[in-house]
Amino acid sequence: MNANQAAESNLLASNQQKELEDLPKDYPLSTSEDEGDKDEERKHQKLLESISSLNGKDRQKLADRSEASLKVSEFSVSSEGSGEKLVLSDLLEPVKTSSSLAAVKKQLNRVKSKKTVELPLHREEIERIHREVAFNKSSQILSKWDPVVLKNRQAEQLVFPLSKPQSAFAPIEHVVNGWKAGTPLEQEIFNLLHKNKQPVTDPLLTPVEKASLKAMSLEEVKMRRAELQRARALQSYYEARARREKRIKSKKYHRILKKGKAKQALKDFEKLQKVNPAAALEELEKLDKARMMERMSLKHQNSGKWAKSKAIMAKYDLEARQAMQEQLARNKELTQKVRAASESEEEGEGQEEEEEPLVPDLVNEVQIKANGLNPWMFRNHFIDAKEAEVQKDLEDPAEPEAQETSESEEEKAVVEEETLLKEFEERRSLRQKSELNHMAEPVHRRVTKDPSSQEVLSDLRALCQKLSTENHQSGKQELSSARTAQREEPAREEEEPMLLQRPERARTLDELEELGREGCVENEELPRTAVEGLQLEKNLSNHIGAPKEKKRKEQMIDLQNLLTTKSPSVKSLAVPTTVQELEDEEERDQRQIIKEAFAGDDVIRDFLKEKREAVEASKPKDLDLTLPGWGEWGGIGLKPSAKKRRRFLIKAPEGPPRKDKNLPNVIINEKRNTHAAAHQVQVLPHPFTHHQQFERTIQTPVGSTWNTQRAFQKLTMPKVVTKPGHIIKPIKAEDVGYRSSSRSDLSVVQRNPKRLSIRHKKHLENNCVD
Amino acid sequence: MSAKPNWTYSEVGDDKTVKQWKMDGPSCGEEEEPLHTILGKTVYTGIDHHWREAVFATCGQQVDIWDEQRTSPICSMTWGFDSISSVKFNPIETFLLGSCASDRNIVLYDMRQATPLKKVILDMRTNTICWNPMEAFIFTAANEDYNLYTFDMRALDTPVMVHMDHVSAVLDVDYSPTGREFVSASFDKSIRIFPVDKSRSREVYHTKRMQHVICVKWTADSKYIMCGSDEMNIRLWKANASEKLGVLTSRERAATDYNQKLKEKFQHHPHIKRISRHRHLPKSIYSQIQEQRIMKEARRRKELNRIKHSKPGSVQMVSEKKKHVVAVVK
């Protein structure tokens, strides 16, 4: 029923609307607009209309007002009949007269002054603007998420769901207040606490403590505070100073400091002696005791940490060497008394050795220097002629010390300095006269022909080698000398097994070669005399050597040939063999020019050198498994015996021939391991900018074997953690601390439902069934 | 079909109706009937429910916003006349909607201001879009040209990332609730999992019997993926195939974490890379990949040649990201 009624009413309404819509169509054009036309035209129009109205149908509708009438409507103003255009000012004329309508007049004036309103924009244009505004607005709203998104993207770990249920932690006071002691034990404890007025909630100070604090007067507190402040300041000052002094690296400074301290101690001691001899005696006894302790513990030998470190450094560092010697001298001093007992023996030895005047002083001096490192070793040595004398020199100042205790310490210092100076001089002279030594050596050889002097001779030879290895470090010569050294070694062993135990033996082949290689770069100067000496030496040693040596020599010569003769052959390779003479000449000229241009740098030689180095580097290295001090005495300056070394030296097998063996001007790098290359990263991965970065990340271990548990956990932390069965909701503004909009989207939409078109609405009304 | 918070769900059909159903099935002997049925004028092609309120949106010729309590839409938005295939609410800023129409465009709407915002036209038709649940302005569009495009809503002229690996039209896409990955269903009978910031897929799932995959969803705990395919089956997949399900002891977890870290650390090493990338593929997909690689290479070569043989500067190399966007309409 309802539906029917609604349909009827609908129909009715639509009919009415139709009528309304029809009406305006039938009306003629609005008259007001055509007022500007001429009267004739209008009359003509009227005529036409009157004619058309003769049909009789639409006569009523043409109820046009053609003349002035009393009935004037305010809705249809017409100037018809007046023959003029209707102007606003005409209408306003009556307004002017009445003052009460001033407001209206003003308004009208304002309207008059305004220009015509612009044409409204096109609908699509308007929509476009709407859209743009809306887009800007919403993107502005969205941009508040930027920091959140960035943070989440960069987060080391994200644990989902993001919003965790708030675990309610009540403050401890609340918990304590709410809790009551239940068990008897708890009650007892509480009773005790309450008796002592122990603070239960905020454990800062008991009432007694508070009271005691209050009891202290203000002055007292101030004084105490000042005192404490001063103490703290002093402490910090001293700490800073100590730190600063500790940081000073200068050895000289420390030495001076030490010396100053020693001097101060001496002065004090002297003063004490004058004032209180008994106390001084006690002090002396103390010193003596210290010496005894030292003797017992042998602390000053080279077994200490410091001594060991110095021993390593002594090879390269002059200062360290000096320090070592100083220390040894001190050791000697402190262990003097025992030596005094065994002096006679040594003197005897010294006398024996002094019987050989053939050996020049210079050579012996050198040996002393060489043996100076270890006094124990140097005692065992009975060959050195001057040794005893020097020792005597060392001992000389010590002997009076034993007698006159008062002056001993001062003298000691002087003696130390003297010995040091002496050693310096020795070293300097050694350097200067090493060449001379070589010259002198063969002469000595000739002089000493009798078998008794054989020992001296061998000794000299060893010395020469040592010197040569130390001082002349140039490529070829070095190599040759090394060879000779090696050749001589076994022979000398037979002659003199004791020689091997000397602190500085001739170096092994490897060391020499290394030195030679270094020497090529480091030391360019080549003392002529030394070379000569070496060559003489070589000649001498040659007729002792075995046929093996010849082979070696040949090899050596080959190497030399390589250096000297290869370059022309390379050149000839570069030039084609069949060329005309003219071209040849031209080319020669060109070559000449190039030669002149690159006169300084010998490219070919450099290349050959490079290749030689590459070949040398690629050769399999021998493996030395000798353990110094294993099965024999070890220590500074001691090297395992040649026998041992020979036994434990594992010779590397000869590798396959190099690919560039027969290619004179090519170096083929055989280092690249194709098997490994398959596992290597070929291209630098994206986030890395330098290969070192990438290598470092790969090198850093992750596992728990190389990291602490905490670090391991942190390193292996997964980036995203989710729990099975836990729903992860989309991120919300509240989750990240933003204020979410209070209004719901629905309410906003319902407030302005402007977009629903009439047509659509109508349609929906028609279609809705429910 | 679109689920709602209050245990009902709506569906749209070709019969111009929107039906609202109870979530739980009918009791014994009871005939299942929809709670409400709304008859519309046009065919509704897609529906999506608001993430928080009792509001849903349908699409067809225009996008309508409905209140659940009413039989007429409270708001309807159009931009030209076209058939809109899908509409999706933004899960974070819930007044935003995205829709894709058959004239190759993606249109964004603002429900509050009841106006469309912007339109981007791509090379080919977009089948559906999905918003990132952790990043309010990011959405991904599944396109017919085998690619997926991740856009920043504020800058539509260039996609943030072009995800390519499928060898046929991508039909559906859904984000993981963590917002780090999404899964896509394709006409090539496979589903793929892409990291949001990578252009290549991390994983591909396929079985012998699975036909064209029409829809795909990621479960809310981010552990599983569900897909529906042409042969009328729904399949449940593990989102991370090698992950162990069930309770893990702490040592086990530490070990898996460590292994994961090692894989990540050495991912660039050739052998590890090969192993981690290797997936068995059905022959059809495999051969199509090869074919498309050749095609792509040929296109690239041609472009390079064109640049080489034309006046310098007259032909520019267009980046892959910009290549597929035809226009952005304000």
mmCIF file of C-alpha atoms in Angstrom, chain A residues 131-317:
data_model
loop_
_atom_site.group_PDB
_atom_site.id
_atom_site.type_symbol
_atom_site.label_atom_id
_atom_site.label_comp_id
_atom_site.label_asym_id
_atom_site.label_seq_id
_atom_site.Cartn_x
_atom_site.Cartn_y
_atom_site.Cartn_z
ATOM 1 C CA ARG A 131 41.997 17.647 -5.863
ATOM 2 C CA GLU A 132 45.258 19.470 -5.683
ATOM 3 C CA VAL A 133 44.415 21.062 -2.381
ATOM 4 C CA ALA A 134 43.233 17.768 -0.982
ATOM 5 C CA PHE A 135 46.368 16.012 -2.198
ATOM 6 C CA ASN A 136 48.623 18.567 -0.599
ATOM 7 C CA LYS A 137 46.722 18.273 2.615
ATOM 8 C CA SER A 138 46.868 14.505 2.754
ATOM 9 C CA SER A 139 50.530 14.334 1.765
ATOM 10 C CA GLN A 140 51.231 16.774 4.558
ATOM 11 C CA ILE A 141 49.441 14.455 6.942
ATOM 12 C CA LEU A 142 51.439 11.533 5.597
ATOM 13 C CA SER A 143 54.767 13.248 5.937
ATOM 14 C CA LYS A 144 54.536 13.002 9.689
ATOM 15 C CA TRP A 145 55.309 9.325 9.214
ATOM 16 C CA ASP A 146 58.649 9.999 7.593
ATOM 17 C CA PRO A 147 60.777 9.843 10.744
ATOM 18 C CA VAL A 148 58.987 6.716 11.921
ATOM 19 C CA VAL A 149 59.463 4.955 8.630
ATOM 20 C CA LEU A 150 63.106 5.945 8.465
ATOM 21 C CA LYS A 151 63.710 4.784 11.995
ATOM 22 C CA ASN A 152 62.065 1.430 11.344
ATOM 23 C CA ARG A 153 64.000 0.924 8.142
ATOM 24 C CA GLN A 154 67.293 1.584 9.836
ATOM 25 C CA ALA A 155 66.498 -0.262 13.041
ATOM 26 C CA GLU A 156 68.901 -3.057 13.886
ATOM 27 C CA GLN A 157 66.076 -5.154 15.137
ATOM 28 C CA LEU A 158 62.323 -4.856 14.958
ATOM 29 C CA VAL A 159 60.242 -6.987 17.282
ATOM 30 C CA PHE A 160 56.658 -7.500 16.180
ATOM 31 C CA PRO A 161 53.972 -6.863 17.386
ATOM 32 C CA LEU A 162 55.229 -3.331 17.928
ATOM 33 C CA SER A 163 52.818 -2.351 20.681
ATOM 34 C CA LYS A 164 53.537 -4.420 23.720
ATOM 35 C CA PRO A 165 51.113 -4.803 26.585
ATOM 36 C CA GLN A 166 52.191 -2.374 29.241
ATOM 37 C CA SER A 167 53.732 -4.263 32.096
ATOM 38 C CA ALA A 168 52.611 -2.465 35.203
ATOM 39 C CA PHE A 169 55.499 -1.817 37.542
ATOM 40 C CA ALA A 170 54.255 -0.450 40.818
ATOM 41 C CA PRO A 171 56.745 1.658 42.729
ATOM 42 C CA ILE A 172 58.481 -0.199 45.530
ATOM 43 C CA GLU A 173 56.854 1.897 48.262
ATOM 44 C CA HIS A 174 53.429 0.804 47.168
ATOM 45 C CA VAL A 175 54.432 -2.802 47.119
ATOM 46 C CA VAL A 176 55.988 -2.569 50.562
ATOM 47 C CA ASN A 177 52.999 -0.770 51.997
ATOM 48 C CA GLY A 178 50.630 -3.323 50.623
ATOM 49 C CA TRP A 179 52.680 -6.206 51.908
ATOM 50 C CA LYS A 180 52.510 -7.497 55.441
ATOM 51 C CA ALA A 181 54.886 -9.764 57.241
ATOM 52 C CA GLY A 182 53.252 -13.142 57.341
ATOM 53 C CA THR A 183 55.656 -15.753 58.580
ATOM 54 C CA PRO A 184 57.207 -15.528 62.039
ATOM 55 C CA LEU A 185 60.654 -15.018 60.520
ATOM 56 C CA GLU A 186 59.473 -12.052 58.514
ATOM 57 C CA GLN A 187 57.804 -10.600 61.555
ATOM 58 C CA GLU A 188 61.002 -10.954 63.521
ATOM 59 C CA ILE A 189 62.999 -9.216 60.830
ATOM 60 C CA PHE A 190 60.496 -6.413 60.617
ATOM 61 C CA ASN A 191 60.542 -5.985 64.358
ATOM 62 C CA LEU A 192 64.320 -5.703 64.285
ATOM 63 C CA LEU A 193 64.219 -3.186 61.489
ATOM 64 C CA HIS A 194 61.613 -1.103 63.221
ATOM 65 C CA LYS A 195 63.529 -1.184 66.473
ATOM 66 C CA ASN A 196 66.615 0.189 64.775
ATOM 67 C CA LYS A 197 64.510 2.645 62.858
ATOM 68 C CA GLN A 198 66.074 1.312 59.711
ATOM 69 C CA PRO A 199 64.592 3.006 56.683
ATOM 70 C CA VAL A 200 62.509 0.464 54.837
ATOM 71 C CA THR A 201 61.446 2.318 51.744
ATOM 72 C CA ASP A 202 64.118 4.847 50.967
ATOM 73 C CA PRO A 203 67.358 3.356 52.235
ATOM 74 C CA LEU A 204 69.475 6.455 52.588
ATOM 75 C CA LEU A 205 70.337 7.203 56.198
ATOM 76 C CA THR A 206 69.150 5.952 59.521
ATOM 77 C CA PRO A 207 67.865 8.532 61.996
ATOM 78 C CA VAL A 208 71.036 8.066 64.044
ATOM 79 C CA GLU A 209 73.193 8.869 61.077
ATOM 80 C CA LYS A 210 71.116 11.875 60.259
ATOM 81 C CA ALA A 211 71.439 13.098 63.802
ATOM 82 C CA SER A 212 75.196 12.649 63.783
ATOM 83 C CA LEU A 213 75.416 14.576 60.580
ATOM 84 C CA LYS A 214 73.466 17.404 62.063
ATOM 85 C CA ALA A 215 75.649 17.389 65.194
ATOM 86 C CA MET A 216 78.780 18.483 63.331
ATOM 87 C CA SER A 217 79.260 22.221 63.611
ATOM 88 C CA LEU A 218 79.556 24.434 60.580
ATOM 89 C CA GLU A 219 83.199 25.405 61.111
ATOM 90 C CA GLU A 220 84.180 21.842 61.585
ATOM 91 C CA VAL A 221 82.456 20.853 58.440
ATOM 92 C CA LYS A 222 84.072 23.655 56.534
ATOM 93 C CA MET A 223 87.522 22.816 57.798
ATOM 94 C CA ARG A 224 87.116 19.207 57.043
ATOM 95 C CA ARG A 225 85.874 19.977 53.606
ATOM 96 C CA ALA A 226 88.812 22.267 52.909
ATOM 97 C CA GLU A 227 91.198 19.623 54.117
ATOM 98 C CA LEU A 228 89.661 17.031 51.962
ATOM 99 C CA GLN A 229 89.737 19.363 49.014
ATOM 100 C CA ARG A 230 93.403 20.101 49.520
ATOM 101 C CA ALA A 231 94.226 16.451 49.845
ATOM 102 C CA ARG A 232 92.321 15.674 46.721
ATOM 103 C CA ALA A 233 93.993 18.467 44.787
ATOM 104 C CA LEU A 234 97.431 17.349 45.914
ATOM 105 C CA GLN A 235 96.704 13.799 45.030
ATOM 106 C CA SER A 236 95.494 14.685 41.602
ATOM 107 C CA TYR A 237 98.524 16.912 41.076
ATOM 108 C CA TYR A 238 100.929 14.166 42.007
ATOM 109 C CA GLU A 239 99.088 11.709 39.915
ATOM 110 C CA ALA A 240 99.237 13.998 36.942
ATOM 111 C CA ARG A 241 102.918 14.586 37.436
ATOM 112 C CA ALA A 242 103.687 10.921 37.782
ATOM 113 C CA ARG A 243 101.731 10.228 34.680
ATOM 114 C CA ARG A 244 103.539 12.904 32.771
ATOM 115 C CA GLU A 245 106.909 11.653 33.852
ATOM 116 C CA LYS A 246 105.989 8.138 33.048
ATOM 117 C CA ARG A 247 105.065 9.182 29.561
ATOM 118 C CA ILE A 248 108.470 10.648 28.804
ATOM 119 C CA LYS A 249 110.070 8.301 26.351
ATOM 120 C CA SER A 250 113.521 9.786 26.270
ATOM 121 C CA LYS A 251 116.057 7.273 27.467
ATOM 122 C CA LYS A 252 118.543 10.000 27.981
ATOM 123 C CA TYR A 253 116.224 11.736 30.380
ATOM 124 C CA HIS A 254 115.760 8.589 32.376
ATOM 125 C CA ARG A 255 119.448 7.923 32.401
ATOM 126 C CA ILE A 256 120.131 11.392 33.656
ATOM 127 C CA LEU A 257 117.460 10.968 36.255
ATOM 128 C CA LYS A 258 118.977 7.697 37.382
ATOM 129 C CA LYS A 259 122.430 9.164 37.536
ATOM 130 C CA GLY A 260 121.178 12.142 39.462
ATOM 131 C CA LYS A 261 119.548 9.839 41.929
ATOM 132 C CA ALA A 262 122.731 7.830 42.318
ATOM 133 C CA LYS A 263 124.721 10.980 42.922
ATOM 134 C CA GLN A 264 122.224 12.159 45.433
ATOM 135 C CA ALA A 265 122.450 8.859 47.222
ATOM 136 C CA LEU A 266 126.234 9.129 47.278
ATOM 137 C CA LYS A 267 126.115 12.613 48.696
ATOM 138 C CA ASP A 268 123.688 11.522 51.330
ATOM 139 C CA PHE A 269 125.900 8.646 52.175
ATOM 140 C CA GLU A 270 128.930 10.907 52.567
ATOM 141 C CA LYS A 271 126.995 13.230 54.752
ATOM 142 C CA LEU A 272 125.845 10.345 56.817
ATOM 143 C CA GLN A 273 129.386 9.157 57.131
ATOM 144 C CA LYS A 274 130.455 12.467 58.502
ATOM 145 C CA VAL A 275 127.569 12.806 60.867
ATOM 146 C CA ASN A 276 126.931 9.268 61.896
ATOM 147 C CA PRO A 277 129.571 6.699 60.937
ATOM 148 C CA ALA A 278 127.670 3.849 62.513
ATOM 149 C CA ALA A 279 124.648 4.478 60.341
ATOM 150 C CA ALA A 280 126.887 4.748 57.321
ATOM 151 C CA LEU A 281 128.418 1.410 58.104
ATOM 152 C CA GLU A 282 125.004 -0.069 58.293
ATOM 153 C CA GLU A 283 124.168 1.398 54.933
ATOM 154 C CA LEU A 284 127.289 -0.069 53.527
ATOM 155 C CA GLU A 285 126.404 -3.426 54.880
ATOM 156 C CA LYS A 286 123.076 -3.084 53.256
ATOM 157 C CA LEU A 287 124.750 -2.398 49.950
ATOM 158 C CA ASP A 288 126.968 -5.388 50.413
ATOM 159 C CA LYS A 289 123.962 -7.472 51.148
ATOM 160 C CA ALA A 290 122.342 -6.214 47.996
ATOM 161 C CA ARG A 291 125.404 -7.292 46.096
ATOM 162 C CA MET A 292 125.249 -10.688 47.698
ATOM 163 C CA MET A 293 121.612 -11.000 46.886
ATOM 164 C CA GLU A 294 122.368 -10.061 43.363
ATOM 165 C CA ARG A 295 125.086 -12.651 43.208
ATOM 166 C CA MET A 296 122.740 -15.256 44.509
ATOM 167 C CA SER A 297 119.911 -14.413 42.254
ATOM 168 C CA LEU A 298 122.079 -13.492 39.249
ATOM 169 C CA LYS A 299 119.474 -10.934 38.478
ATOM 170 C CA HIS A 300 121.764 -8.827 36.387
ATOM 171 C CA GLN A 301 122.489 -11.447 33.893
ATOM 172 C CA ASN A 302 120.769 -11.480 30.611
ATOM 173 C CA SER A 303 117.828 -13.536 31.768
ATOM 174 C CA GLY A 304 115.576 -10.665 32.775
ATOM 175 C CA LYS A 305 112.724 -9.369 30.722
ATOM 176 C CA TRP A 306 114.427 -6.107 30.088
ATOM 177 C CA ALA A 307 117.671 -7.795 29.139
ATOM 178 C CA LYS A 308 115.898 -10.036 26.708
ATOM 179 C CA SER A 309 114.153 -7.184 25.039
ATOM 180 C CA LYS A 310 117.401 -5.311 24.809
ATOM 181 C CA ALA A 311 119.152 -8.316 23.404
ATOM 182 C CA ILE A 312 116.703 -8.318 20.557
ATOM 183 C CA MET A 313 117.175 -4.644 20.002
ATOM 184 C CA ALA A 314 120.964 -4.780 20.440
ATOM 185 C CA LYS A 315 121.416 -6.007 16.939
ATOM 186 C CA TYR A 316 120.075 -2.802 15.462
ATOM 187 C CA ASP A 317 120.134 -0.196 18.143
#
